[in-house]
């Protein structure tokens, strides 16, 4: 049962985590972690752009996931991609950590959170991080993670039309950036 | 929250391929090994209380043995047992001789007496006990 986990879908792996024996469940969870840890790190970096927070977010997000499975939790029913479920969890952890670190006022609006640049980001990524957070996360989910309109809508908990509007606004803003002019002239 | 104007187009906006590639070139040289180890250890602790999976077949055998034992108990009460060799066969063509064959004979074949069927069941139980 432990063999060929890489070939199995997220739904199958989650099912093993829910009901499998100790060895199978641990292996299935390990496969989920290996498959999605980069996604979680990218979400955190895309949200707050801080390496230390990204690592904390990685740990906290998968600890949260682990707690969903028996005996700690009641089990997880996956109706979409796991990334759709992980996105808001990772994003909220990243924002919470960032707030804690920056001692933001309790009533600060996370929608206006501006991601600080990180030294490892290239120019294109820096321009992306200058976008308002709602446009930025829609653009990251679409262009970096390749998620569909409906998947993004579910992850962000907004209607598909709103996602579409944010994507159009993000692309317009990127198109108007002098630093990215060369990409659009080719 | 930024209010975006309504979009009428059904098409999702696209970016030039080279720009998308540049966006995806996030430097992920973060050292995650510390987190990797912590998550692995937590997963092990979380799942270690789970018991090893038991094959379904074992439960089936146990259930059949219980049914067969009930039949045998009835046989002992009724008394007088014989074991006709021709009766001991795979009547339901399941690939094995088990209590289901007793039921098949009892349902479909009037040639055997109740005592014959009881003896058949008794023999199956004996073999199952020997096997376990």
Short mmCIF file of C-alpha atoms in Angstrom, two decimals:
data_model
loop_
_atom_site.label_atom_id
_atom_site.label_comp_id
_atom_site.label_asym_id
_atom_site.label_seq_id
_atom_site.Cartn_x
_atom_site.Cartn_y
_atom_site.Cartn_z
CA UNK A 1 0.00 0.00 0.00
CA UNK A 2 2.93 2.30 0.67
CA UNK A 3 4.35 1.81 -2.81
CA UNK A 4 3.71 4.23 -5.70
CA UNK A 5 2.34 7.00 -3.55
CA UNK A 6 3.72 9.59 -5.95
CA UNK A 7 1.31 8.31 -8.59
CA UNK A 8 -1.75 8.66 -6.39
CA UNK A 9 -4.06 11.66 -6.35
CA UNK A 10 -4.37 14.03 -3.42
CA UNK A 11 -7.80 12.56 -2.73
CA UNK A 12 -6.38 9.04 -2.49
CA UNK A 13 -3.51 10.15 -0.25
CA UNK A 14 -5.87 12.04 2.04
CA UNK A 15 -8.03 8.94 2.21
CA UNK A 16 -5.04 6.88 3.32
CA UNK A 17 -4.23 9.51 5.94
CA UNK A 18 -7.81 9.26 7.16
CA UNK A 19 -8.12 5.51 7.41
CA UNK A 20 -4.79 3.83 6.74
CA UNK A 21 -2.65 2.01 9.25
CA UNK A 22 0.24 3.84 10.93
CA UNK A 23 2.84 3.11 8.31
CA UNK A 24 0.62 3.84 5.30
CA UNK A 25 -0.79 7.04 6.78
CA UNK A 26 2.64 8.36 7.65
CA UNK A 27 3.92 7.60 4.16
CA UNK A 28 0.87 9.17 2.51
CA UNK A 29 1.24 12.30 4.59
CA UNK A 30 4.90 12.45 3.65
CA UNK A 31 3.93 12.27 -0.01
CA UNK A 32 1.45 15.13 0.42
CA UNK A 33 4.11 17.18 2.19
CA UNK A 34 6.68 16.58 -0.52
CA UNK A 35 4.14 17.41 -3.22
CA UNK A 36 2.87 20.67 -1.75
CA UNK A 37 5.55 22.15 0.46
CA UNK A 38 6.91 24.39 -2.30
CA UNK A 39 3.40 25.66 -2.93
CA UNK A 40 3.01 26.66 0.71
CA UNK A 41 6.42 28.35 0.76
CA UNK A 42 5.53 30.29 -2.40
CA UNK A 43 2.20 31.37 -0.94
CA UNK A 44 3.95 32.70 2.15
CA UNK A 45 6.66 34.43 0.15
CA UNK A 46 4.09 35.86 -2.21
CA UNK A 47 2.03 37.15 0.69
CA UNK A 48 4.64 38.60 3.03
CA UNK A 49 7.97 38.02 1.28
CA UNK A 50 9.91 36.92 4.33
CA UNK A 51 11.99 33.75 4.40
CA UNK A 52 11.68 33.12 8.13
CA UNK A 53 7.93 33.58 8.02
CA UNK A 54 7.76 31.30 5.00
CA UNK A 55 9.44 28.51 6.97
CA UNK A 56 7.16 29.06 9.97
CA UNK A 57 4.16 29.05 7.64
CA UNK A 58 5.32 25.79 6.09
CA UNK A 59 5.56 24.18 9.50
CA UNK A 60 2.29 25.58 10.83
CA UNK A 61 0.30 24.80 7.69
CA UNK A 62 1.28 21.13 7.63
CA UNK A 63 0.87 20.83 11.39
CA UNK A 64 -2.66 22.12 10.88
CA UNK A 65 -3.19 19.57 8.10
CA UNK A 66 -1.89 16.78 10.30
CA UNK A 67 -4.38 17.69 13.00
CA UNK A 68 -7.26 17.12 10.60
CA UNK A 69 -6.58 13.39 10.50
CA UNK A 70 -7.53 10.84 13.17
CA UNK A 71 -6.81 10.42 15.99
CA UNK A 72 -6.21 14.17 16.40
CA UNK A 73 -9.05 15.17 14.06
CA UNK A 74 -12.18 13.72 12.55
CA UNK A 75 -10.72 13.23 9.11
CA UNK A 76 -10.62 15.32 5.99
CA UNK A 77 -12.98 15.20 3.03
CA UNK A 78 -11.26 16.57 -0.03
CA UNK A 79 -13.57 17.86 -2.73
CA UNK A 80 -10.99 19.84 -4.68
CA UNK A 81 -7.24 20.05 -5.03
CA UNK A 82 -5.39 20.13 -1.74
CA UNK A 83 -3.77 23.41 -2.80
CA UNK A 84 -7.20 25.02 -2.81
CA UNK A 85 -7.56 24.03 0.83
CA UNK A 86 -3.99 24.90 1.80
CA UNK A 87 -3.94 28.34 0.22
CA UNK A 88 -6.11 30.24 2.73
CA UNK A 89 -4.52 28.36 5.64
CA UNK A 90 -0.99 29.25 4.54
CA UNK A 91 -1.94 32.81 3.67
CA UNK A 92 -3.57 33.41 7.04
CA UNK A 93 -0.63 31.92 8.92
CA UNK A 94 1.78 34.09 6.96
CA UNK A 95 -0.22 37.24 7.64
CA UNK A 96 -0.58 36.38 11.33
CA UNK A 97 3.14 35.83 11.65
CA UNK A 98 3.90 39.01 9.77
CA UNK A 99 1.51 40.95 11.98
CA UNK A 100 3.08 39.50 15.10
CA UNK A 101 6.54 40.39 13.88
CA UNK A 102 5.63 43.89 12.89
CA UNK A 103 3.33 44.42 15.87
CA UNK A 104 0.64 45.70 13.57
CA UNK A 105 -2.42 47.28 15.08
CA UNK A 106 -5.14 44.73 15.72
CA UNK A 107 -7.47 46.46 13.28
CA UNK A 108 -4.99 46.56 10.43
CA UNK A 109 -6.59 45.46 7.18
CA UNK A 110 -4.80 42.41 5.77
CA UNK A 111 -6.21 43.26 2.35
CA UNK A 112 -3.91 46.26 2.30
CA UNK A 113 -0.89 44.31 3.39
CA UNK A 114 2.03 45.16 1.19
CA UNK A 115 4.58 42.45 0.72
CA UNK A 116 8.11 43.59 1.39
CA UNK A 117 10.61 42.56 -1.23
CA UNK A 118 13.08 39.80 -0.51
CA UNK A 119 16.66 39.81 -1.63
CA UNK A 120 16.21 36.68 -3.69
CA UNK A 121 13.36 38.07 -5.80
CA UNK A 122 14.05 39.10 -9.37
CA UNK A 123 12.79 42.35 -10.90
CA UNK A 124 9.64 40.75 -12.26
CA UNK A 125 8.77 39.35 -8.87
CA UNK A 126 9.37 42.72 -7.25
CA UNK A 127 6.91 44.33 -9.65
CA UNK A 128 4.42 41.61 -8.85
CA UNK A 129 4.80 42.35 -5.16
CA UNK A 130 4.01 45.99 -5.75
CA UNK A 131 0.49 44.99 -6.76
CA UNK A 132 -2.28 45.34 -4.17
CA UNK A 133 -2.53 42.08 -2.27
CA UNK A 134 -5.87 40.99 -3.76
CA UNK A 135 -4.60 41.39 -7.32
CA UNK A 136 -1.23 39.93 -6.41
CA UNK A 137 -2.59 36.73 -4.93
CA UNK A 138 -4.96 36.21 -7.87
CA UNK A 139 -2.04 36.68 -10.26
CA UNK A 140 0.24 34.36 -8.30
CA UNK A 141 -2.35 31.61 -8.14
CA UNK A 142 -3.08 31.94 -11.84
CA UNK A 143 0.32 32.50 -13.39
CA UNK A 144 2.72 30.94 -10.88
CA UNK A 145 0.61 28.02 -9.70
CA UNK A 146 -1.51 27.58 -12.83
CA UNK A 147 -4.80 27.28 -10.96
CA UNK A 148 -8.11 27.54 -12.78
CA UNK A 149 -10.60 30.35 -12.31
CA UNK A 150 -12.85 28.23 -10.11
CA UNK A 151 -9.95 26.92 -8.05
CA UNK A 152 -8.76 30.44 -7.37
CA UNK A 153 -12.29 31.54 -6.49
CA UNK A 154 -12.58 28.68 -4.00
CA UNK A 155 -9.16 29.33 -2.50
CA UNK A 156 -9.85 33.02 -2.05
CA UNK A 157 -13.51 32.50 -1.15
CA UNK A 158 -14.71 35.07 -3.68
CA UNK A 159 -16.94 34.73 -6.78
CA UNK A 160 -15.23 33.75 -10.06
CA UNK A 161 -16.21 37.12 -11.53
CA UNK A 162 -14.23 38.87 -8.82
CA UNK A 163 -11.20 36.72 -9.55
CA UNK A 164 -11.51 37.60 -13.21
CA UNK A 165 -11.69 41.30 -12.42
CA UNK A 166 -8.64 41.09 -10.19
CA UNK A 167 -6.70 39.20 -12.84
CA UNK A 168 -7.53 41.77 -15.50
CA UNK A 169 -6.52 44.58 -13.17
CA UNK A 170 -3.30 42.80 -12.25
CA UNK A 171 -2.37 42.19 -15.87
CA UNK A 172 -3.16 45.80 -16.76
CA UNK A 173 -0.94 47.00 -13.95
CA UNK A 174 1.88 44.68 -14.96
CA UNK A 175 1.51 45.77 -18.57
CA UNK A 176 1.86 49.41 -17.54
CA UNK A 177 4.98 48.83 -15.48
CA UNK A 178 8.07 50.37 -17.16
CA UNK A 179 10.21 47.53 -15.79
CA UNK A 180 8.14 44.96 -17.67
CA UNK A 181 7.70 46.91 -20.88
CA UNK A 182 10.15 44.73 -22.78
CA UNK A 183 8.14 41.58 -22.08
CA UNK A 184 5.01 43.02 -23.67
CA UNK A 185 6.79 44.46 -26.70
CA UNK A 186 8.16 41.13 -27.86
CA UNK B 1 -10.06 45.93 -0.69
CA UNK B 2 -9.84 47.32 -4.21
CA UNK B 3 -13.08 47.52 -6.12
CA UNK B 4 -12.46 46.18 -9.60
CA UNK B 5 -14.58 47.18 -12.58
CA UNK B 6 -16.83 44.40 -13.96
CA UNK B 7 -15.27 42.36 -16.73
CA UNK B 8 -17.46 41.25 -19.58
CA UNK B 9 -14.93 39.10 -21.36
CA UNK B 10 -15.14 35.33 -20.84
CA UNK B 11 -11.44 35.07 -21.56
CA UNK B 12 -8.96 35.05 -18.74
CA UNK B 13 -6.13 37.51 -19.28
CA UNK B 14 -2.80 36.06 -20.28
CA UNK B 15 0.79 37.13 -19.83
CA UNK B 16 3.69 36.63 -22.25
CA UNK B 17 5.33 33.23 -21.71
CA UNK B 18 8.70 34.73 -20.81
CA UNK B 19 7.10 36.88 -18.16
CA UNK B 20 5.32 33.88 -16.67
CA UNK B 21 8.63 32.01 -16.59
CA UNK B 22 10.25 34.90 -14.78
CA UNK B 23 7.43 34.97 -12.26
CA UNK B 24 7.93 31.28 -11.60
CA UNK B 25 11.66 31.67 -11.05
CA UNK B 26 11.14 32.20 -7.37
CA UNK B 27 14.30 31.38 -5.52
CA UNK B 28 13.30 28.55 -3.23
CA UNK B 29 16.73 27.98 -1.77
CA UNK B 30 15.20 28.21 1.67
CA UNK B 31 16.60 25.57 3.93
CA UNK B 32 13.54 23.51 4.74
CA UNK B 33 15.31 20.47 6.20
CA UNK B 34 14.60 21.60 9.78
CA UNK B 35 10.89 21.86 8.98
CA UNK B 36 11.01 18.60 7.02
CA UNK B 37 12.31 16.75 10.07
CA UNK B 38 9.80 18.36 12.42
CA UNK B 39 6.86 17.54 10.19
CA UNK B 40 8.06 13.95 9.71
CA UNK B 41 8.42 13.51 13.47
CA UNK B 42 4.96 14.97 14.11
CA UNK B 43 3.41 12.73 11.47
CA UNK B 44 5.03 9.70 13.07
CA UNK B 45 3.73 10.68 16.51
CA UNK B 46 0.26 11.43 15.15
CA UNK B 47 -0.20 8.18 13.29
CA UNK B 48 1.69 5.77 15.54
CA UNK B 49 -1.41 4.92 17.56
CA UNK B 50 -3.03 3.50 14.46
CA UNK B 51 -3.06 -0.29 14.42
CA UNK B 52 -1.60 -2.27 11.56
CA UNK B 53 -4.15 -3.04 8.87
CA UNK B 54 -5.71 -6.48 9.11
CA UNK B 55 -6.59 -8.32 5.94
CA UNK B 56 -10.31 -8.43 5.26
CA UNK B 57 -10.10 -12.14 4.56
CA UNK B 58 -9.23 -12.86 8.14
CA UNK B 59 -12.49 -11.29 9.29
CA UNK B 60 -14.37 -13.32 6.73
CA UNK B 61 -12.82 -16.55 7.98
CA UNK B 62 -13.63 -15.62 11.55
CA UNK B 63 -17.24 -14.94 10.60
CA UNK B 64 -17.56 -18.22 8.74
CA UNK B 65 -15.97 -20.07 11.63
CA UNK B 66 -18.52 -18.56 14.00
CA UNK B 67 -21.39 -19.62 11.74
CA UNK B 68 -19.92 -23.05 11.32
CA UNK B 69 -19.44 -23.40 15.07
CA UNK B 70 -23.13 -22.65 15.56
CA UNK B 71 -24.03 -25.36 13.09
CA UNK B 72 -21.74 -27.80 14.86
CA UNK B 73 -23.28 -27.01 18.20
CA UNK B 74 -26.66 -27.88 16.73
CA UNK B 75 -25.20 -31.11 15.36
CA UNK B 76 -23.91 -32.15 18.75
CA UNK B 77 -27.31 -31.58 20.29
CA UNK B 78 -29.07 -33.51 17.58
CA UNK B 79 -26.57 -36.33 17.83
CA UNK B 80 -25.56 -39.13 15.40
CA UNK B 81 -22.99 -37.87 12.89
CA UNK B 82 -21.69 -39.43 9.70
CA UNK B 83 -19.25 -38.04 7.10
CA UNK B 84 -20.16 -39.06 3.55
CA UNK B 85 -17.14 -38.53 1.26
CA UNK B 86 -19.18 -37.55 -1.79
CA UNK B 87 -20.73 -34.67 0.05
CA UNK B 88 -17.41 -33.01 0.83
CA UNK B 89 -17.03 -30.94 -2.37
CA UNK B 90 -17.04 -27.39 -3.75
CA UNK B 91 -20.76 -27.26 -4.49
CA UNK B 92 -21.02 -23.52 -5.04
CA UNK B 93 -17.84 -23.47 -7.19
CA UNK B 94 -16.28 -20.72 -5.12
CA UNK B 95 -12.85 -22.30 -5.35
CA UNK B 96 -12.88 -23.51 -1.78
CA UNK B 97 -14.88 -25.86 0.37
CA UNK B 98 -16.48 -23.95 3.18
CA UNK B 99 -19.70 -23.49 5.08
CA UNK B 100 -21.31 -21.88 2.03
CA UNK B 101 -21.18 -25.30 0.39
CA UNK B 102 -23.18 -26.72 3.29
CA UNK B 103 -25.84 -24.12 2.72
CA UNK B 104 -25.80 -24.74 -1.02
CA UNK B 105 -26.40 -28.45 -0.56
CA UNK B 106 -29.08 -27.84 2.06
CA UNK B 107 -30.88 -25.48 -0.33
CA UNK B 108 -30.48 -27.31 -3.63
CA UNK B 109 -30.04 -31.01 -2.95
CA UNK B 110 -32.61 -33.22 -1.24
CA UNK B 111 -30.41 -36.31 -1.54
CA UNK B 112 -28.65 -35.64 1.76
CA UNK B 113 -30.10 -35.91 5.21
CA UNK B 114 -29.74 -33.36 7.96
CA UNK B 115 -27.19 -35.63 9.57
CA UNK B 116 -25.11 -35.64 6.40
CA UNK B 117 -25.12 -31.86 6.30
CA UNK B 118 -24.19 -31.63 9.92
CA UNK B 119 -21.27 -33.97 9.39
CA UNK B 120 -20.18 -31.90 6.41
CA UNK B 121 -20.23 -28.73 8.52
CA UNK B 122 -18.34 -30.47 11.28
CA UNK B 123 -15.57 -31.51 8.93
CA UNK B 124 -15.21 -27.94 7.61
CA UNK B 125 -14.93 -26.56 11.11
CA UNK B 126 -12.29 -29.14 11.98
CA UNK B 127 -10.25 -28.20 8.93
CA UNK B 128 -10.55 -24.48 9.66
CA UNK B 129 -9.39 -25.01 13.20
CA UNK B 130 -6.44 -27.06 11.97
CA UNK B 131 -5.56 -24.30 9.48
CA UNK B 132 -5.62 -21.57 12.13
#
